[in-house]
XYZ file of C-alpha atoms in Angstrom:
495
model
C -33.375 18.309 -18.237
C -34.431 20.229 -15.118
C -32.960 18.830 -11.959
C -30.320 16.736 -13.742
C -26.713 16.843 -12.619
C -24.333 19.131 -14.532
C -21.930 17.399 -16.968
C -18.891 17.818 -14.695
C -20.747 16.207 -11.803
C -21.817 13.273 -13.969
C -18.241 12.802 -15.224
C -16.883 12.946 -11.672
C -19.488 10.517 -10.358
C -18.916 8.089 -13.207
C -15.170 8.419 -12.782
C -15.339 7.616 -9.090
C -17.412 4.512 -9.808
C -15.108 3.289 -12.565
C -11.883 3.944 -10.672
C -13.198 2.571 -7.382
C -14.283 -0.652 -9.074
C -10.986 -0.923 -10.962
C -8.821 -0.238 -7.905
C -10.773 -2.758 -5.876
C -10.336 -5.347 -8.642
C -6.627 -4.527 -8.993
C -6.085 -4.785 -5.236
C -8.141 -7.961 -4.911
C -6.367 -9.786 -7.736
C -2.948 -8.639 -6.534
C -3.543 -9.859 -3.003
C -5.128 -13.084 -4.267
C -2.115 -13.777 -6.480
C 0.383 -13.301 -3.662
C -1.732 -15.425 -1.361
C -2.069 -18.167 -3.994
C 1.539 -18.238 -5.212
C 2.859 -20.333 -2.296
C 0.345 -23.046 -3.184
C 1.288 -22.863 -6.867
C 4.994 -23.077 -6.060
C 4.333 -26.114 -3.858
C 2.243 -27.849 -6.511
C 4.559 -27.301 -9.466
C 7.906 -27.003 -7.642
C 7.562 -29.061 -4.420
C 11.287 -29.094 -3.632
C 12.172 -25.882 -1.844
C 8.874 -24.163 -2.611
C 8.980 -21.945 0.494
C 12.466 -20.793 -0.468
C 11.241 -20.019 -4.002
C 8.468 -17.832 -2.627
C 10.902 -16.040 -0.329
C 13.303 -15.270 -3.178
C 10.461 -14.134 -5.433
C 9.138 -11.729 -2.797
C 12.658 -10.405 -2.181
C 13.168 -9.560 -5.857
C 9.683 -8.167 -6.409
C 9.865 -6.210 -3.148
C 12.975 -4.346 -4.305
C 11.490 -3.645 -7.748
C 8.137 -2.552 -6.314
C 9.860 -0.121 -3.979
C 11.204 1.646 -7.076
C 7.909 1.276 -8.961
C 5.750 2.753 -6.233
C 8.063 5.728 -5.796
C 7.847 6.645 -9.480
C 4.125 5.936 -9.826
C 3.094 7.771 -6.666
C 4.537 11.094 -7.755
C 4.102 10.840 -11.501
C 0.379 10.179 -11.894
C -0.521 13.036 -9.553
C 1.882 15.503 -11.202
C 0.901 14.632 -14.778
C -2.806 14.729 -13.970
C -2.448 18.181 -12.389
C -0.679 19.747 -15.366
C -2.945 18.107 -17.943
C -6.203 18.927 -16.145
C -5.231 22.586 -15.770
C -4.596 22.977 -19.511
C -5.706 19.972 -21.598
C -4.210 21.574 -24.693
C -0.703 20.899 -23.416
C -1.223 17.156 -22.862
C 1.362 16.087 -25.434
C 3.901 18.515 -24.023
C 3.297 17.265 -20.479
C 3.550 13.676 -21.675
C 6.853 14.097 -23.475
C 8.461 16.278 -20.820
C 7.440 13.791 -18.112
C 8.790 10.932 -20.194
C 12.158 12.718 -20.155
C 12.059 12.775 -16.358
C 10.854 9.169 -16.147
C 13.497 7.943 -18.570
C 16.187 9.553 -16.436
C 14.807 8.329 -13.099
C 13.281 5.002 -14.124
C 16.023 4.249 -16.608
C 18.673 5.057 -14.032
C 17.097 2.737 -11.471
C 16.658 -0.014 -14.065
C 20.298 0.244 -15.080
C 21.364 0.261 -11.438
C 19.505 -2.989 -10.794
C 20.547 -4.543 -14.122
C 24.240 -3.741 -13.892
C 24.445 -4.081 -10.127
C 22.481 -7.331 -9.838
C 25.586 -9.393 -9.208
C 26.931 -7.092 -6.519
C 23.525 -6.637 -4.883
C 22.863 -10.357 -4.763
C 26.325 -11.313 -3.482
C 27.221 -8.398 -1.221
C 23.837 -7.410 0.202
C 21.718 -10.565 0.038
C 24.640 -13.026 0.212
C 22.780 -15.106 -2.387
C 24.209 -15.075 -5.912
C 21.212 -17.045 -7.236
C 19.086 -13.875 -7.094
C 21.167 -12.068 -9.744
C 19.412 -13.493 -12.863
C 16.000 -12.695 -11.401
C 17.040 -9.135 -10.572
C 18.312 -8.641 -14.134
C 15.062 -9.973 -15.558
C 13.006 -7.684 -13.336
C 15.115 -4.544 -13.895
C 13.312 -3.263 -17.050
C 9.983 -3.338 -15.206
C 10.968 -0.153 -13.349
C 11.420 1.836 -16.579
C 8.293 0.382 -18.200
C 6.256 1.198 -15.109
C 7.633 4.747 -15.094
C 6.509 5.283 -18.684
C 3.162 3.606 -18.029
C 2.501 5.944 -15.083
C 2.972 8.928 -17.409
C 0.303 7.688 -19.822
C -2.117 6.858 -17.001
C -1.573 10.321 -15.517
C -2.547 11.867 -18.868
C -5.752 9.804 -18.959
C -6.589 10.909 -15.428
C -5.972 14.582 -16.205
C -8.161 14.349 -19.317
C -10.875 12.748 -17.148
C -10.831 9.619 -19.272
C -11.575 7.618 -16.161
C -13.116 4.672 -17.975
C -9.957 4.155 -20.019
C -7.812 4.464 -16.885
C -9.976 1.927 -15.081
C -9.841 -0.498 -18.011
C -6.037 -0.273 -17.976
C -5.963 -1.226 -14.291
C -8.331 -4.129 -14.897
C -6.403 -5.284 -17.950
C -3.060 -5.030 -16.145
C -4.275 -7.077 -13.187
C -5.956 -9.738 -15.322
C -3.011 -10.216 -17.678
C -0.480 -10.329 -14.856
C -2.410 -12.950 -12.878
C -3.035 -15.114 -15.957
C 0.555 -14.999 -17.171
C 2.000 -15.607 -13.699
C -0.099 -18.706 -13.079
C 0.547 -19.998 -16.585
C 4.316 -19.520 -16.531
C 4.732 -20.895 -13.001
C 2.644 -23.926 -13.978
C 4.834 -24.332 -17.074
C 7.814 -24.955 -14.792
C 9.508 -21.540 -14.907
C 9.147 -20.849 -11.147
C 10.599 -17.447 -10.153
C 11.640 -16.618 -13.721
C 8.062 -17.239 -14.825
C 6.529 -15.044 -12.115
C 8.988 -12.206 -12.735
C 8.741 -12.618 -16.503
C 4.957 -12.349 -16.289
C 5.347 -8.978 -14.585
C 7.754 -7.805 -17.284
C 5.569 -8.910 -20.209
C 2.453 -7.421 -18.605
C 4.151 -4.040 -18.093
C 5.327 -3.974 -21.738
C 1.968 -5.015 -23.201
C -0.086 -2.607 -21.097
C 2.285 0.275 -21.870
C 1.711 -0.336 -25.595
C -2.061 -0.646 -25.183
C -2.359 2.483 -23.032
C -0.152 4.485 -25.407
C -2.367 3.533 -28.364
C -5.541 4.267 -26.413
C -4.335 7.702 -25.287
C -3.484 8.859 -28.821
C -2.411 12.440 -29.528
C -3.804 15.426 -27.660
C -1.634 18.241 -28.991
C -3.084 21.721 -28.527
C 0.074 23.754 -28.880
C 0.531 24.739 -25.212
C 3.859 23.925 -23.624
C 5.329 23.088 -20.205
C 8.932 22.476 -19.115
C 10.270 19.411 -17.364
C 11.526 21.656 -14.561
C 7.970 22.778 -13.780
C 6.807 19.177 -13.561
C 9.764 18.018 -11.487
C 9.355 20.916 -9.039
C 5.837 19.701 -8.259
C 6.706 16.006 -8.361
C 9.882 16.114 -6.282
C 8.434 16.235 -2.781
C 5.890 13.534 -3.648
C 8.735 11.278 -4.802
C 10.523 11.705 -1.466
C 7.339 10.911 0.465
C 6.677 7.831 -1.685
C 10.269 6.640 -1.219
C 10.022 6.866 2.557
C 6.565 5.300 2.896
C 7.353 2.415 0.548
C 10.636 1.968 2.351
C 8.673 1.339 5.544
C 6.643 -1.285 3.642
C 9.597 -3.060 2.032
C 12.704 -2.619 4.181
C 12.088 -5.318 6.788
C 11.889 -8.140 4.237
C 15.000 -6.882 2.414
C 17.078 -6.705 5.609
C 15.817 -10.110 6.735
C 17.051 -11.659 3.479
C 20.399 -9.930 3.915
C 20.979 -10.626 7.632
C 18.970 -13.781 8.387
C 20.839 -15.798 11.058
C 22.154 -19.204 9.974
C 21.057 -20.921 13.187
C 17.394 -20.338 12.201
C 17.746 -21.928 8.789
C 18.222 -20.916 5.166
C 17.677 -17.197 4.492
C 15.283 -17.914 1.621
C 13.211 -20.161 3.882
C 13.023 -17.463 6.551
C 12.033 -14.790 4.044
C 9.423 -17.083 2.491
C 7.674 -17.616 5.822
C 8.024 -13.939 6.698
C 6.677 -12.788 3.306
C 3.604 -14.993 3.696
C 2.847 -13.550 7.135
C 3.583 -10.040 5.867
C 1.059 -10.345 3.050
C -1.785 -11.119 5.448
C -0.559 -8.680 8.102
C -0.820 -5.830 5.598
C -4.533 -6.429 4.915
C -5.817 -3.974 7.579
C -3.441 -1.368 6.130
C -4.668 -1.971 2.574
C -8.301 -1.843 3.694
C -7.756 1.532 5.357
C -6.119 3.252 2.355
C -9.493 4.321 1.000
C -9.927 6.484 4.100
C -6.864 8.508 3.098
C -8.287 9.136 -0.380
C -11.618 10.279 1.055
C -10.265 12.518 3.801
C -7.688 14.288 1.574
C -10.115 16.503 -0.407
C -12.265 17.176 2.663
C -9.332 18.472 4.720
C -7.884 20.308 1.725
C -11.140 22.205 1.177
C -11.852 22.970 4.828
C -8.329 24.257 5.478
C -8.410 26.292 2.258
C -11.605 27.999 3.412
C -10.134 28.346 6.935
C -13.030 26.436 8.473
C -11.076 25.293 11.526
C -14.071 23.867 13.385
C -15.036 21.639 10.474
C -11.428 20.552 9.983
C -11.148 19.528 13.638
C -14.386 17.564 13.408
C -13.187 15.757 10.264
C -9.945 14.806 12.023
C -11.612 13.672 15.241
C -14.260 11.605 13.463
C -11.884 10.071 10.910
C -9.357 8.989 13.523
C -12.005 7.624 15.869
C -13.753 5.406 13.340
C -10.473 4.369 11.710
C -8.955 3.281 15.016
C -12.077 1.365 15.983
C -12.001 -0.631 12.759
C -8.224 -1.088 12.601
C -7.873 -2.296 16.196
C -10.835 -4.666 15.762
C -9.263 -6.221 12.655
C -5.755 -6.352 14.115
C -6.909 -7.909 17.398
C -8.928 -10.668 15.739
C -6.103 -11.344 13.275
C -3.333 -11.359 15.891
C -5.273 -13.679 18.213
C -5.763 -16.212 15.415
C -2.542 -15.749 13.485
C -1.539 -19.410 13.194
C -5.026 -20.497 12.190
C -5.318 -17.726 9.589
C -2.046 -18.808 7.990
C -3.449 -22.336 7.835
C -6.541 -21.071 6.024
C -4.470 -19.662 3.174
C -1.060 -21.315 2.960
C 0.465 -24.812 2.985
C 1.457 -26.243 6.358
C 5.108 -25.242 5.948
C 4.143 -21.605 6.607
C 2.371 -22.184 9.932
C 5.476 -21.363 11.963
C 4.947 -17.733 10.936
C 2.077 -17.283 13.411
C 3.984 -15.092 15.916
C 5.322 -13.003 13.024
C 1.819 -12.421 11.677
C 0.482 -11.521 15.127
C 3.188 -8.883 15.524
C 2.812 -7.460 12.020
C -0.992 -7.240 12.292
C -0.646 -4.821 15.197
C 2.126 -2.878 13.492
C 0.261 -2.378 10.232
C -2.884 -1.230 12.012
C -0.784 1.530 13.592
C 0.885 2.309 10.249
C -2.510 2.640 8.566
C -3.539 5.193 11.182
C -0.251 7.051 10.630
C -0.819 7.145 6.850
C -4.318 8.562 7.325
C -2.919 11.356 9.490
C -0.053 11.956 7.063
C -2.710 12.562 4.389
C -4.368 15.066 6.725
C -1.074 16.915 7.183
C -0.419 16.964 3.435
C -3.957 18.096 2.596
C -3.654 20.941 5.116
C -0.609 22.273 3.290
C 2.111 20.695 5.450
C 3.578 17.912 3.272
C 6.992 18.434 4.872
C 5.579 17.142 8.159
C 4.372 13.970 6.418
C 7.849 13.514 4.960
C 9.386 13.991 8.422
C 6.947 11.462 9.879
C 8.000 8.645 7.551
C 11.663 9.617 7.546
C 11.677 8.968 11.306
C 9.627 5.774 10.928
C 11.942 4.401 8.220
C 15.040 5.317 10.203
C 13.794 3.564 13.338
C 12.837 0.500 11.292
C 16.260 0.323 9.638
C 18.159 0.616 12.914
C 16.033 -1.911 14.792
C 16.058 -4.398 11.921
C 19.839 -4.261 11.705
C 20.070 -4.847 15.459
C 17.393 -7.537 15.875
C 17.393 -9.620 12.681
C 20.864 -11.224 13.168
C 19.711 -12.594 16.520
C 15.985 -13.250 16.147
C 15.437 -13.607 12.397
C 11.898 -13.066 11.145
C 10.408 -12.432 14.567
C 13.050 -9.774 15.190
C 12.230 -8.176 11.839
C 8.509 -8.143 12.655
C 9.208 -6.651 16.080
C 11.448 -3.989 14.568
C 8.880 -3.060 11.920
C 5.982 -2.978 14.395
C 7.947 -0.858 16.876
C 8.852 1.625 14.128
C 5.204 1.792 13.054
C 4.170 2.455 16.642
C 6.693 5.296 16.781
C 5.243 6.607 13.515
C 1.717 6.496 14.918
C 2.704 8.334 18.100
C 4.578 10.965 16.074
C 1.609 11.374 13.715
C -0.731 11.907 16.668
C 1.678 14.468 18.149
C 1.960 16.376 14.865
C -1.798 16.413 14.389
C -2.319 17.622 17.962
C 0.266 20.361 17.564
C -1.253 21.503 14.276
C -4.972 21.242 15.066
C -5.205 20.636 18.859
C -7.384 17.573 18.287
C -6.925 13.830 17.855
C -8.954 11.120 19.608
C -10.532 11.558 23.029
C -8.561 9.795 25.825
C -11.749 8.018 26.887
C -12.086 6.523 23.399
C -8.505 5.281 23.485
C -9.107 3.706 26.902
C -12.285 1.929 25.768
C -10.522 0.658 22.634
C -7.741 -0.749 24.826
C -10.283 -2.424 27.131
C -12.134 -3.949 24.161
C -8.869 -5.258 22.694
C -7.791 -6.708 26.045
C -11.088 -8.472 26.680
C -11.109 -9.799 23.108
C -7.645 -11.245 23.632
C -8.709 -12.780 26.963
C -11.707 -14.367 25.252
C -9.297 -16.139 22.933
C -7.721 -17.852 25.934
C -10.938 -19.715 26.716
C -12.014 -20.548 23.154
C -10.062 -23.593 21.963
C -8.094 -23.468 18.738
C -8.871 -26.010 16.036
C -9.045 -26.543 12.306
C -10.068 -24.118 9.577
C -13.729 -23.983 10.566
C -12.845 -23.359 14.197
C -10.458 -20.579 13.181
C -13.267 -18.821 11.327
C -15.649 -19.275 14.248
C -13.100 -18.162 16.812
C -12.099 -15.087 14.813
C -15.711 -14.101 14.155
C -16.642 -14.416 17.831
C -13.670 -12.301 18.894
C -14.365 -9.681 16.227
C -17.982 -9.490 17.374
C -16.959 -9.363 21.023
C -14.780 -6.334 20.359
C -17.778 -4.378 19.066
C -19.992 -5.659 21.850
C -17.615 -4.213 24.436
C -17.653 -0.862 22.641
C -21.456 -0.832 22.701
C -21.543 -1.921 26.342
C -19.164 0.875 27.338
C -21.206 3.336 25.247
C -18.299 4.135 22.984
C -20.684 3.231 20.167
C -24.252 4.507 20.362
C -27.299 4.887 18.140
C -25.903 8.233 17.043
C -22.925 6.465 15.456
C -25.231 4.129 13.562
C -27.257 7.109 12.356
C -24.083 8.881 11.204
C -22.869 5.821 9.295
C -26.228 5.361 7.594
C -26.243 9.026 6.641
C -22.735 8.775 5.183
C -23.701 5.704 3.161
C -26.656 7.576 1.624
C -24.495 10.461 0.349
């Protein structure tokens, strides 16, 4: 039909809609599960329920560090090789499975065989060993699953990929709640993850089928492309996971049981990461824009993308972090049982840290898209190193608050380094006047919290909403935000 979109455009548009909906559902159910688990543990296992949640998050945190490293590099690499030559899909699949079996299988065996040593020597808690052994196969299953999903993405079978995400999230949530309610506690929650990974691997494998066209690729070609992505994923996920792991290992006895401290910290961490999770979509959007503009050597457009992206991102991130930090104790009370309310100062610290980390991740995507992935690797290598050193120094004395302070300080260092790298590469970041007005808005929002009394759940919502609104009011009053910004946002929404 005249005027209709070409087939590739329709496929791309439909794919974006399917994958966006699926990722949102996957993220929403995952966050909801982690927010709800403390209440489920308390209801079905009232004795030591905070400790149970802390141990569960310790085990899953270690496993997810491995999972995210393998997934992050694999899906992108497999999709690239398959999309370039669909006729070699089976070859790409089997050669990648060789790599994943070596990497994922090696990590699974390391956790399985080393569970006793890890739990006793690192965590100083032998009770974690059975849970680590149960969780170990998840790493290998996830590695294989990522290969199949990468093939679907490369073949542009976006609907199938989206359905796998939705199915994975739904099955995992249902099994976790059911097995925890059945009295299996940590074993039930970890076992649900294991069963879900196995079932969805089988379903995705069947759905993918065979796509053999005779073309071939070697595992060395795939690994050469995937290698740098794996390093980046290891470092970034290390920043996300290391603080909780070190807290479990070095928690001071004078502040209570290590599992209790990690349980409270994990609860605060889950909410503190929300601004970071919300901002990830910005990285996905800006990547192709920067990649294209730098490829065509359109430096003016690239600079404008960077300036605009960082400005709007910082406005939103600081607004969220300020409102969350000023109402940390009340927000914990909205979601968790009363035993977690002591984590308020931890949440306030982490909210600020993760806002800065989100901004760093956005700028790391800009560096990678502009052809400088090594700079993004350097950025998070420094951030992870600072976090490790500060956690080791502060946790034995200050416990969870020391861990939060160490993580937030490292994230601040990462943000400053990201800004410096962007400035050196493109000679643009955010105007100093914008940074000053953001700081003024955050300061006045915090001061407003001093005169608004704290109260119950309703008052927390009111107080947070007023402060969030006040932040934007200050930006309008100082003319940081104008009608032109509103026009730009409306225009972007219409595209």
